PDB file of C-alpha atoms (C1' of nucleotides) in Angstrom:
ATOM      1  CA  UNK A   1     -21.237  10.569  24.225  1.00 41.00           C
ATOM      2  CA  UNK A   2     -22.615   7.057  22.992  1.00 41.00           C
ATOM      3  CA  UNK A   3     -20.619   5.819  19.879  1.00 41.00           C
ATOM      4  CA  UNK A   4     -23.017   5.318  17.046  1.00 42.00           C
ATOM      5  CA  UNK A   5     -24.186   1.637  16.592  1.00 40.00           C
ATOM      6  CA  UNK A   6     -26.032   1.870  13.678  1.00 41.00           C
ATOM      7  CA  UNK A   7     -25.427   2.220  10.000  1.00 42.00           C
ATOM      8  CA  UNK A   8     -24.170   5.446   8.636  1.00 43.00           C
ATOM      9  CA  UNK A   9     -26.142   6.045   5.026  1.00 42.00           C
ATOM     10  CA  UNK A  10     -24.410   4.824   2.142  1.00 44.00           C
ATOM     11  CA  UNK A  11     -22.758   8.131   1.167  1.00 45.00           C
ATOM     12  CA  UNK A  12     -21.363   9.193   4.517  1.00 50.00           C
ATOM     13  CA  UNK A  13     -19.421   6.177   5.302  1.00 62.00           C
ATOM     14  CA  UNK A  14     -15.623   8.071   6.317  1.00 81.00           C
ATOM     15  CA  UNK A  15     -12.285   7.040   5.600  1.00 89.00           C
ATOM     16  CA  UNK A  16     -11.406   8.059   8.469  1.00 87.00           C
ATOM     17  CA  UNK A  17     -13.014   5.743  10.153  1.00 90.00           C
ATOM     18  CA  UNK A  18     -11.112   2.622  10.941  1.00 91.00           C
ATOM     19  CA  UNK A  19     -13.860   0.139  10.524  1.00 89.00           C
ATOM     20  CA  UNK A  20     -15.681   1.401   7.129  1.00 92.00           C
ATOM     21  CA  UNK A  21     -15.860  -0.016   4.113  1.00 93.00           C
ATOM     22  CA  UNK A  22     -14.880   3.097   2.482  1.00 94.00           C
ATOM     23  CA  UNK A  23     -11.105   2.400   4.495  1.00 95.00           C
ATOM     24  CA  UNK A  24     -11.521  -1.086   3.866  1.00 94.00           C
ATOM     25  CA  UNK A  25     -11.865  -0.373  -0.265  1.00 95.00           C
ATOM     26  CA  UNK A  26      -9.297   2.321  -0.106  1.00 95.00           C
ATOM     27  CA  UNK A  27      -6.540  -0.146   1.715  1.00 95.00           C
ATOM     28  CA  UNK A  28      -7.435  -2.449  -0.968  1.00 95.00           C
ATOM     29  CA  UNK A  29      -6.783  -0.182  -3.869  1.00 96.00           C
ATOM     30  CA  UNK A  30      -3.905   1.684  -1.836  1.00 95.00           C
ATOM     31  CA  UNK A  31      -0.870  -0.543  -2.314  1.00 94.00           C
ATOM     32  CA  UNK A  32       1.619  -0.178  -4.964  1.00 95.00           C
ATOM     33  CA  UNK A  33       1.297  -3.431  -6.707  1.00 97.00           C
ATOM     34  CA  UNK A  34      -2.631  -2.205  -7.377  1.00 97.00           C
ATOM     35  CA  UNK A  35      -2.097   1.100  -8.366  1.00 97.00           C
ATOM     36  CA  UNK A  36       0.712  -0.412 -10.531  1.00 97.00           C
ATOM     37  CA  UNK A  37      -1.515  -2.703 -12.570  1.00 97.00           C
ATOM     38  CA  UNK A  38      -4.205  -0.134 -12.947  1.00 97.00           C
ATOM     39  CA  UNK A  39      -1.689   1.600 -14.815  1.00 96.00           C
ATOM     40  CA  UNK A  40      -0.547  -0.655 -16.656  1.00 96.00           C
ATOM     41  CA  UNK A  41      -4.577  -1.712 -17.548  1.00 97.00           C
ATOM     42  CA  UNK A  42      -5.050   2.573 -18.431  1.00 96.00           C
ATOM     43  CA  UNK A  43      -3.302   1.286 -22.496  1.00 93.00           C
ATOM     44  CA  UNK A  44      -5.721  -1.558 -22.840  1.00 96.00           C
ATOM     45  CA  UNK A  45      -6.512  -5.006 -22.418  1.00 98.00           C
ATOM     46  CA  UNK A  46      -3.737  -7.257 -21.296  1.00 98.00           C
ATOM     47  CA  UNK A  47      -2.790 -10.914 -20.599  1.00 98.00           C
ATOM     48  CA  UNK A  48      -1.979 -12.090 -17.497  1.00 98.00           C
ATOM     49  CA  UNK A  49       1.978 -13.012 -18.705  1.00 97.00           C
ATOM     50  CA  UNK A  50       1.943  -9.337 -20.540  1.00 97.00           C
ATOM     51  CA  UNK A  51       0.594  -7.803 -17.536  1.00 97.00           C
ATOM     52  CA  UNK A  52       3.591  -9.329 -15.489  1.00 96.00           C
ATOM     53  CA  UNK A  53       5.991  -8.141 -18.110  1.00 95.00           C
ATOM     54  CA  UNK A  54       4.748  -4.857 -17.806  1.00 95.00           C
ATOM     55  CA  UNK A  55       4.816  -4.527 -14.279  1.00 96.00           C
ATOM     56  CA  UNK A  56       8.225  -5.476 -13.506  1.00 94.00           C
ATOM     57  CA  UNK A  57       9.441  -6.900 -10.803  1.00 95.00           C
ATOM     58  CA  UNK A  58       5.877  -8.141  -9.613  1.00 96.00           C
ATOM     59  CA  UNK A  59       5.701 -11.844  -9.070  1.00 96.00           C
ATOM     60  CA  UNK A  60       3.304 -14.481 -10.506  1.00 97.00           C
ATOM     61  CA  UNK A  61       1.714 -14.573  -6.403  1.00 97.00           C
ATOM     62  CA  UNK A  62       1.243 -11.044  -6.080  1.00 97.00           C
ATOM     63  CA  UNK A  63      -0.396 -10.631  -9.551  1.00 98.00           C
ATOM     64  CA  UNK A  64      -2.850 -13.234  -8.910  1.00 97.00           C
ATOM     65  CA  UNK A  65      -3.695 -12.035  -5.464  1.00 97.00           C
ATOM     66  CA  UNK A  66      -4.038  -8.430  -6.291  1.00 98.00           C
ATOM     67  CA  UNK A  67      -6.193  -9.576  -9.423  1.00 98.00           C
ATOM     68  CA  UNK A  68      -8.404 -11.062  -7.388  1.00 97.00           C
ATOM     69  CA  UNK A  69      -8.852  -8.382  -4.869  1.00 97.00           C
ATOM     70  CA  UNK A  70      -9.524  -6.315  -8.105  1.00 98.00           C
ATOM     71  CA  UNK A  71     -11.893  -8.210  -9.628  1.00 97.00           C
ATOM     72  CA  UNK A  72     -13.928  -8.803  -6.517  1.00 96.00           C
ATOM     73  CA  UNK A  73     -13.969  -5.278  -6.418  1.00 97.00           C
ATOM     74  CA  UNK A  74     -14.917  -4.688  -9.702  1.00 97.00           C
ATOM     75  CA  UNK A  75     -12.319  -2.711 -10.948  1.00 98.00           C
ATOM     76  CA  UNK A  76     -11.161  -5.370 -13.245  1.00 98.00           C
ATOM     77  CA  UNK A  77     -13.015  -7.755 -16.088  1.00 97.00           C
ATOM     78  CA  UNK A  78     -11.468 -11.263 -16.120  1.00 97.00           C
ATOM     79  CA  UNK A  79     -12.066 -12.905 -19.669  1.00 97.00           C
ATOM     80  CA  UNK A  80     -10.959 -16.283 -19.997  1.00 97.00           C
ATOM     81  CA  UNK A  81     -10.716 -17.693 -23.831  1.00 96.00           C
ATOM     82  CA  UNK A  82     -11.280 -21.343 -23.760  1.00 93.00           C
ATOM     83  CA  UNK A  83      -8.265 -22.147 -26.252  1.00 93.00           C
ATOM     84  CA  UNK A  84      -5.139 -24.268 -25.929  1.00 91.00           C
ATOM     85  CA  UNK A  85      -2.775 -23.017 -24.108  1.00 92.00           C
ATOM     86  CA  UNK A  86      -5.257 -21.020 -21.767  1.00 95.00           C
ATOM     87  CA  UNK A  87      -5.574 -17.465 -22.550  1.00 97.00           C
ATOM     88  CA  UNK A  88      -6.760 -14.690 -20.054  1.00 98.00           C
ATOM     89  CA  UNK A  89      -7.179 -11.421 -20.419  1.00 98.00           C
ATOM     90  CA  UNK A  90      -7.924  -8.644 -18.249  1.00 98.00           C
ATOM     91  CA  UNK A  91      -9.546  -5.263 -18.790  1.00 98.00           C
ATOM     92  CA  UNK A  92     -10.262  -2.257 -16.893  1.00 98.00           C
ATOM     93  CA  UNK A  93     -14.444  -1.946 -16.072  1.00 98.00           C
ATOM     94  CA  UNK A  94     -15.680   1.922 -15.100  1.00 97.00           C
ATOM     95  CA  UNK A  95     -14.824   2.357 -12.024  1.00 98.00           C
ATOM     96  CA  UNK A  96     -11.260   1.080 -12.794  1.00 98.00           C
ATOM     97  CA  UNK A  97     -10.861   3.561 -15.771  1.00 97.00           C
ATOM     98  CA  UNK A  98     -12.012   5.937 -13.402  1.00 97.00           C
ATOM     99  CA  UNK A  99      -9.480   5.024 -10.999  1.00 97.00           C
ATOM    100  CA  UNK A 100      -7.002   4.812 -12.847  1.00 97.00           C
ATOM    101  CA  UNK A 101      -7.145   8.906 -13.679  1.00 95.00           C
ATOM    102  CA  UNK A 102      -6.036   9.738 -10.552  1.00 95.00           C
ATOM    103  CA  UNK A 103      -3.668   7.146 -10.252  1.00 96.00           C
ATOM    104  CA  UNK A 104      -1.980   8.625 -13.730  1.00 95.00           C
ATOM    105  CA  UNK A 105      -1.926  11.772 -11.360  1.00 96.00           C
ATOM    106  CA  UNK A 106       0.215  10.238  -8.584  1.00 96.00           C
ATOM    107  CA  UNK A 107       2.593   8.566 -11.406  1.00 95.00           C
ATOM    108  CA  UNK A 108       2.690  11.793 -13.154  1.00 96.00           C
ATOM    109  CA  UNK A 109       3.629  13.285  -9.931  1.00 96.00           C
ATOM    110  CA  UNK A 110       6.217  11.432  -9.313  1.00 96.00           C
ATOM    111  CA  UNK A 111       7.927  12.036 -12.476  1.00 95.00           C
ATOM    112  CA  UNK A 112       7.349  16.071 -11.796  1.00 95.00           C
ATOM    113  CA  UNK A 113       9.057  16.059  -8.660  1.00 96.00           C
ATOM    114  CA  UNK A 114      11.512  13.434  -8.948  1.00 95.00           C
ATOM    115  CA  UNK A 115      14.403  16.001  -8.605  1.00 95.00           C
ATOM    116  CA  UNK A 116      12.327  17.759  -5.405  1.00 95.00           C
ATOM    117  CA  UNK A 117      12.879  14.670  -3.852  1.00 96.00           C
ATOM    118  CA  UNK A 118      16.062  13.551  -4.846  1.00 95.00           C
ATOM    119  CA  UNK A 119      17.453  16.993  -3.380  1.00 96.00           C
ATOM    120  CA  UNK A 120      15.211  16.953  -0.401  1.00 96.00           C
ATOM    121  CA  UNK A 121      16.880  13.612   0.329  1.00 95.00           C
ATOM    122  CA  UNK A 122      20.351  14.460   0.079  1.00 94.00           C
ATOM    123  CA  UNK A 123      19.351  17.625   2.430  1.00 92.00           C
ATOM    124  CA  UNK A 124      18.155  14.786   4.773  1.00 91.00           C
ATOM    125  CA  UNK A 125      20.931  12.085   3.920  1.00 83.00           C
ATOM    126  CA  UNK A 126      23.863  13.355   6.266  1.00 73.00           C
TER     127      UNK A 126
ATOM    128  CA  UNK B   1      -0.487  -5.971 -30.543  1.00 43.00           C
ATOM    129  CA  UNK B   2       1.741  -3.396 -29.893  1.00 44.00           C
ATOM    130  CA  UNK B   3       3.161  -2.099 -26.767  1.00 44.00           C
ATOM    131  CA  UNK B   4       2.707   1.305 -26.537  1.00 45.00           C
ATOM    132  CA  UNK B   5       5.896   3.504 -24.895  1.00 44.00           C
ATOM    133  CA  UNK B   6       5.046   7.188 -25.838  1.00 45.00           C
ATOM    134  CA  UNK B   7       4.892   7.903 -22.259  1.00 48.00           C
ATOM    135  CA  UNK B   8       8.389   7.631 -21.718  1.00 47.00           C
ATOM    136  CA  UNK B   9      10.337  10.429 -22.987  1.00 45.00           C
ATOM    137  CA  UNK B  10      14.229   9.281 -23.080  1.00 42.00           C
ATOM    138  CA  UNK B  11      16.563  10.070 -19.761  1.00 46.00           C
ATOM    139  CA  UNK B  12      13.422  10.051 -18.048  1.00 56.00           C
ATOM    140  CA  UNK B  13      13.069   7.634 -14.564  1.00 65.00           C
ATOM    141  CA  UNK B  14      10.369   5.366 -15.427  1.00 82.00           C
ATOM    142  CA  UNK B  15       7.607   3.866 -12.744  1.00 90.00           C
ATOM    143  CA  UNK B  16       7.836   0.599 -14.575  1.00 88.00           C
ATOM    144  CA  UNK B  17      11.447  -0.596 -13.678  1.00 91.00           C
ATOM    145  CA  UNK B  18      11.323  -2.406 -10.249  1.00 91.00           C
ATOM    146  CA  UNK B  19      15.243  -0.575  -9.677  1.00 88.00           C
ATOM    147  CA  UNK B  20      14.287   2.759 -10.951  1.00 92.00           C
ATOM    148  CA  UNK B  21      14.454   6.110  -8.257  1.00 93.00           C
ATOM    149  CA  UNK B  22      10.854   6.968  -9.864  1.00 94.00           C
ATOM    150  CA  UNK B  23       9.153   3.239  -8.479  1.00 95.00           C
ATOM    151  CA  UNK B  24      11.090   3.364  -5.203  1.00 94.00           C
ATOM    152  CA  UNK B  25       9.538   7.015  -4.029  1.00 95.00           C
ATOM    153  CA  UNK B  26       6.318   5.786  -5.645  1.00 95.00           C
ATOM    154  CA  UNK B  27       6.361   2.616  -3.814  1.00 95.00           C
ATOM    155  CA  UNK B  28       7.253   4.838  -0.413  1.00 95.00           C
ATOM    156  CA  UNK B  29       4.078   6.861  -0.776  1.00 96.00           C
ATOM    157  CA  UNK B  30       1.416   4.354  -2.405  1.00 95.00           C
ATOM    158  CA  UNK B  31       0.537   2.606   0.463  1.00 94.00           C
ATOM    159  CA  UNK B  32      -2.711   3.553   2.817  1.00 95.00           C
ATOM    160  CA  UNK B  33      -1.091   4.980   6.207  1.00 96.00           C
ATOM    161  CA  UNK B  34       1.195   7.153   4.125  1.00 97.00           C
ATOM    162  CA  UNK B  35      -1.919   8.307   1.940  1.00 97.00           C
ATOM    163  CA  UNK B  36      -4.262   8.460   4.599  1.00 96.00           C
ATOM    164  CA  UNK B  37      -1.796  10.743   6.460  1.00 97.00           C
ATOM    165  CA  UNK B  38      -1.179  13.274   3.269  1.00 97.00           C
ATOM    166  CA  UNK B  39      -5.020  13.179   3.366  1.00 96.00           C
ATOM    167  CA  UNK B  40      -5.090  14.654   6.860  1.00 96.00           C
ATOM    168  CA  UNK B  41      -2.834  17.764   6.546  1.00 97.00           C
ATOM    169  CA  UNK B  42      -5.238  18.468   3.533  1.00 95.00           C
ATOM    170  CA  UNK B  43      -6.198  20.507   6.245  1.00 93.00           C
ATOM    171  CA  UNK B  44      -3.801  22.224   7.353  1.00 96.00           C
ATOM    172  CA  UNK B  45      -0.626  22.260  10.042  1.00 97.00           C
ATOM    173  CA  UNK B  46      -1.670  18.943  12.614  1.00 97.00           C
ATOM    174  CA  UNK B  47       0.391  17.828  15.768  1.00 97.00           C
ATOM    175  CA  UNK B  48       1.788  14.676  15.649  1.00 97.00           C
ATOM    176  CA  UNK B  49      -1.050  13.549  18.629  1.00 96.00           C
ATOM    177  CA  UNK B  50      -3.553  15.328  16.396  1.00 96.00           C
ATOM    178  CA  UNK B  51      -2.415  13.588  13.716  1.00 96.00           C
ATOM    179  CA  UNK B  52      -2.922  10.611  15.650  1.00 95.00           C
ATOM    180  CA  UNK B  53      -6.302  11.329  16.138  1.00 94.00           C
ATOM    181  CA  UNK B  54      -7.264  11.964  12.559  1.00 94.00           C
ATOM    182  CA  UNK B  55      -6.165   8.890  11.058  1.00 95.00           C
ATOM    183  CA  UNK B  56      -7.821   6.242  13.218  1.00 94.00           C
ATOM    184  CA  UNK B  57      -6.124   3.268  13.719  1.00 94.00           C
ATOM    185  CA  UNK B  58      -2.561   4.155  13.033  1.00 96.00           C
ATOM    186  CA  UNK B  59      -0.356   2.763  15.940  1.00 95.00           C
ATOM    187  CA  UNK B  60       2.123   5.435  17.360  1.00 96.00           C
ATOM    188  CA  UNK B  61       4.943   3.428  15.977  1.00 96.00           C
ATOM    189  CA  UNK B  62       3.695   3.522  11.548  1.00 97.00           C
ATOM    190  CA  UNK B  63       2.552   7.081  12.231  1.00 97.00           C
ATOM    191  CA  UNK B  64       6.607   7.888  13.127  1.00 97.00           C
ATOM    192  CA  UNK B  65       7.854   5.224  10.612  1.00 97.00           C
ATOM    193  CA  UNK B  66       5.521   7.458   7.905  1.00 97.00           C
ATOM    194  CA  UNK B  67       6.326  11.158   8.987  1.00 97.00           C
ATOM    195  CA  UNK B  68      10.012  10.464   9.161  1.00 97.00           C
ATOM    196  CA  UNK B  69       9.581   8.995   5.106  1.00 96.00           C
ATOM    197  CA  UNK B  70       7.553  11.708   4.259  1.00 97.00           C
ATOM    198  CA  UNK B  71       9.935  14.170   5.652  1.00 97.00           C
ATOM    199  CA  UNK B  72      13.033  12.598   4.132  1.00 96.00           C
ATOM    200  CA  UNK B  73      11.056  12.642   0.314  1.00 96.00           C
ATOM    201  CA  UNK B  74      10.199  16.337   1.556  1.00 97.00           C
ATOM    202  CA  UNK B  75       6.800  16.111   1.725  1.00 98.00           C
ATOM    203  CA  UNK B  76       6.628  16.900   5.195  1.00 98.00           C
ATOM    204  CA  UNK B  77       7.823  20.213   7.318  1.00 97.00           C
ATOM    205  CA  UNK B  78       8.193  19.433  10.573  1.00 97.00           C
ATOM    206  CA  UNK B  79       8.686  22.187  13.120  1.00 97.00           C
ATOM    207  CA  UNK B  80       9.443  21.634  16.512  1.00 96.00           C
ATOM    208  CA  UNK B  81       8.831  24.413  19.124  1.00 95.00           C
ATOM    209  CA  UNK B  82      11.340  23.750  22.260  1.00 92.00           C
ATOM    210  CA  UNK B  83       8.223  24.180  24.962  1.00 92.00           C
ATOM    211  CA  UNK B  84       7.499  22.240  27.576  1.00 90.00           C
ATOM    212  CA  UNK B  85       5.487  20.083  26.989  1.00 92.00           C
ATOM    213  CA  UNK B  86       6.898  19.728  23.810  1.00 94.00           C
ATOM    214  CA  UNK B  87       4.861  20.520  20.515  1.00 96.00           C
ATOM    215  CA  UNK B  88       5.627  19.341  17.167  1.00 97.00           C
ATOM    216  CA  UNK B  89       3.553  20.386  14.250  1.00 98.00           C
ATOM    217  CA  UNK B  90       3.669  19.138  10.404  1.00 98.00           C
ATOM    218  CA  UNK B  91       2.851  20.458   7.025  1.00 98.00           C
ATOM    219  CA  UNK B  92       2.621  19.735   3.553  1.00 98.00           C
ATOM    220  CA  UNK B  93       5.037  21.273   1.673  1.00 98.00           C
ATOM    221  CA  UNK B  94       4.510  22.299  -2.136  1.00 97.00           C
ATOM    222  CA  UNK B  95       5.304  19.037  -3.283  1.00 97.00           C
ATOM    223  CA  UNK B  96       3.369  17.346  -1.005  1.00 97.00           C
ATOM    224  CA  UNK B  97       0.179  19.460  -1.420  1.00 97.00           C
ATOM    225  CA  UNK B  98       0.678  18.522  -4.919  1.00 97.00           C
ATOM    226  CA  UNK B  99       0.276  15.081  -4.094  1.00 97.00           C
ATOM    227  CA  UNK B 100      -2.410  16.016  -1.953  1.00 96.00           C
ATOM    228  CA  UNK B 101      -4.692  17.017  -5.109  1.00 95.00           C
ATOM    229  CA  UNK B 102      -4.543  13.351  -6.623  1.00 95.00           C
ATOM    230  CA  UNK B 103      -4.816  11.589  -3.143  1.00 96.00           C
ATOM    231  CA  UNK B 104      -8.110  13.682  -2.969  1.00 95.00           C
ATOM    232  CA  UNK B 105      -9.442  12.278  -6.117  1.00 96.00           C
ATOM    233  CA  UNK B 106      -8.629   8.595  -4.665  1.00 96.00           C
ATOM    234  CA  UNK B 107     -10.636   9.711  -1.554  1.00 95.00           C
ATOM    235  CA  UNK B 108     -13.563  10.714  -3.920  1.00 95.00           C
ATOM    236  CA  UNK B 109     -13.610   7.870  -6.152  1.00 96.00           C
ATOM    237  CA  UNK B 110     -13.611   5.664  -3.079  1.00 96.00           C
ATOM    238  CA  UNK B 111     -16.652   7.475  -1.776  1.00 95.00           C
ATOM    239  CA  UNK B 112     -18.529   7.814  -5.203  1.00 95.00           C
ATOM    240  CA  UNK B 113     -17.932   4.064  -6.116  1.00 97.00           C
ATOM    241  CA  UNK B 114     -19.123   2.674  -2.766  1.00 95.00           C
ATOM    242  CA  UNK B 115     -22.287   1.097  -4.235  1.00 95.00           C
ATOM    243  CA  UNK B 116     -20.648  -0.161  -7.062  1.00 95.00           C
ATOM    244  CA  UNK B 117     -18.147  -2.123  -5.599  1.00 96.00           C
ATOM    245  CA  UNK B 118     -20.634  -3.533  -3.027  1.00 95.00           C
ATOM    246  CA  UNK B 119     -22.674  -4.398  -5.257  1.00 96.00           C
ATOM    247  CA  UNK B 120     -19.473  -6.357  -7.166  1.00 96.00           C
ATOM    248  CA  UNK B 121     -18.640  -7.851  -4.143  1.00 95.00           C
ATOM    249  CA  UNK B 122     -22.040  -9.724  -3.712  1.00 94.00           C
ATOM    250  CA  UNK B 123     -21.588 -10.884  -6.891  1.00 92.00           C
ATOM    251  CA  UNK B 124     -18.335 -12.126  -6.477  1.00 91.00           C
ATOM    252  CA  UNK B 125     -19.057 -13.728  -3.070  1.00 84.00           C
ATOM    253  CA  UNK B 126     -20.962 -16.743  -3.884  1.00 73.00           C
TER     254      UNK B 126
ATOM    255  C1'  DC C   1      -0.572 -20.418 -20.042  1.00 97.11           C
ATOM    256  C1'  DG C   2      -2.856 -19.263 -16.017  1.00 97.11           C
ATOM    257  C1'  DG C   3      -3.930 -20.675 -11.468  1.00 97.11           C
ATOM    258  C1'  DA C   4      -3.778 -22.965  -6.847  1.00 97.11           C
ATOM    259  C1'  DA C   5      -1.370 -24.719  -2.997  1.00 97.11           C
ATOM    260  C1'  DT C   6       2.530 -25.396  -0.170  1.00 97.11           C
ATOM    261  C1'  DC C   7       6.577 -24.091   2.408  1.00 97.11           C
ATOM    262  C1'  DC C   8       9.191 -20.972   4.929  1.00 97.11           C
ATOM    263  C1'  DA C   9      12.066 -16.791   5.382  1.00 97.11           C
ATOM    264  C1'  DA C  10      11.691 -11.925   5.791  1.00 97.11           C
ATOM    265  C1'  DC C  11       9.245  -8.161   7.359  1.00 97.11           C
ATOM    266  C1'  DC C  12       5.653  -5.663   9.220  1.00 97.11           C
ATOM    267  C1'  DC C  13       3.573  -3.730  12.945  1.00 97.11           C
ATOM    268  C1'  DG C  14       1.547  -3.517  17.606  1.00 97.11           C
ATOM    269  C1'  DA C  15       2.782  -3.522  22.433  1.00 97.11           C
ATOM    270  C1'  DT C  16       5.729  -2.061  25.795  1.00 97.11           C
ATOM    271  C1'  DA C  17       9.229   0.384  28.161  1.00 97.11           C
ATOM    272  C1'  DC C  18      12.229   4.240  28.495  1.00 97.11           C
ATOM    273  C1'  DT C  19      14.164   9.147  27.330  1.00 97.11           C
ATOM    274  C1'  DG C  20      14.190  14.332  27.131  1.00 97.11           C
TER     275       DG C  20
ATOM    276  C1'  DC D   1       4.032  15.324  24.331  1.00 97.11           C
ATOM    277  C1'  DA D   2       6.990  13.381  20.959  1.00 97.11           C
ATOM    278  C1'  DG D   3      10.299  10.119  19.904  1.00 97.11           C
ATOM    279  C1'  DT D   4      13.352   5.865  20.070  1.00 97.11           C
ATOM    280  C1'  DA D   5      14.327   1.003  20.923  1.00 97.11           C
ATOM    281  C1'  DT D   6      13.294  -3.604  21.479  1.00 97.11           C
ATOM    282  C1'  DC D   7      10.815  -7.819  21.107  1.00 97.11           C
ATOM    283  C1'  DG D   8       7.962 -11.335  19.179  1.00 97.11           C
ATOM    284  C1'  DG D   9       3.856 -13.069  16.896  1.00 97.11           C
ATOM    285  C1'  DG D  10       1.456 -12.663  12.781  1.00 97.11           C
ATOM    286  C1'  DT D  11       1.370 -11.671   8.110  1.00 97.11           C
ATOM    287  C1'  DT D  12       3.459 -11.106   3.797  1.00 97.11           C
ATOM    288  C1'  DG D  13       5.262 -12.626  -0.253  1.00 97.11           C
ATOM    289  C1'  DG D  14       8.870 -15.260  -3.045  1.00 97.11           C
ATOM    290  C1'  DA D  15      10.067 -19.857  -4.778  1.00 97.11           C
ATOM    291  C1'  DT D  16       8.498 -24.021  -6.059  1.00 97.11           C
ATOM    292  C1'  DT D  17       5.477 -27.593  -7.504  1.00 97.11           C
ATOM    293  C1'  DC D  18       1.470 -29.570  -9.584  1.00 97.11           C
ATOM    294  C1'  DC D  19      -2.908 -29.185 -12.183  1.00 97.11           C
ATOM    295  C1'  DG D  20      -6.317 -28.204 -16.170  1.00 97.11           C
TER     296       DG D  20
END
DNA sequence: CGGAATCCAACCCGATACTG
DNA sequence: CAGTATCGGGTTGGATTCCG
């Protein structure tokens, strides 16, 4: 069987596949410090120093960078306010507030089953 | 402005502190392999070889490093049958098909925003 | 204040070899 | 077939510094 060298049509790529975009996006978007940010986004505009408040524990590196990712993507709107000191803010577009409902699922999942797992790992924590 | 909290009912782990239970078990399962993985046993009961196959690209080594996290945060059954060769099959257990229903709507929004975020991307890549 | 760049330690992860 | 262990290069990501 002869691997397909074409294109696939834009609404079959797989992410399955290793090389698609659709695994490329979805690596992207799959990390915690993204899905943690589009959280934090799901209340409203932000700042960039509010949005590193809110997601603690994230540094000023890793905020940047997964901005970036995000805004290349499009998930993100990047508004810069040409005032003294700088100020930046950052707001969810469509497809981010889109996003972001299912990520609410996996946070609201973790909340639900928080004692699942705690007693699943003691079962496993000899 | 004012910083919402109504999310966080009191006693309850929250996803925002970096030393919380709630962000270390989401921080164990947001990342791609792990997802990608959940994804597969969508499906049903998989072999670790099968397993293998489904998610393209994972190394023998992450696939392991994953099932053994999953199975620890019981999300994961596994079920060895003492044959030989031996066979060793997984499942999603209730909590983990749970999680299965949002990872789902990540898959989807990846697929259905495809041509959006291309599209973003040639803008953004001058 | 927000961002970029640098340095460098910590780790991630693939490859490989070996076991039952 | 499934799993463990080890090794080492490559990447990650934190701390720091400087800039507009």
């Amino acid at each position: 069987m002869v691997t397909k060298r074409f294109r696939d049509s834009p609404g079959q790529a797989d992410l399955r596949r290793a090389d698609s975009l659709a695994r490329e996006i979805f690596s992207d978007v799959a990390n915690k410090w993204a899905l943690l940010i589009i959280e934090a986004l799901g209340a409203g505009t932000l700042r960039f120093s509010e949005l590193r408040d809110e997601v603690e524990g994230i540094s000023h590196k890793m905020l940047t960078q997964n901005l970036r990712m995000m805004e290349r993507n499009g998930l993100v709107e990047r508004t810069v306010h040409p005032t003294v000191p700088p100020r930046v803010e950052y707001t969810l577009t469509e497809p981010g507030r889109a996003l972001r409902a299912t990520v609410g699922g996996m946070c609201d999942w973790t909340h639900r089953y928080l004692g699942h797992i705690e007693a699943a790992r003691r079962r496993a924590d000899v």
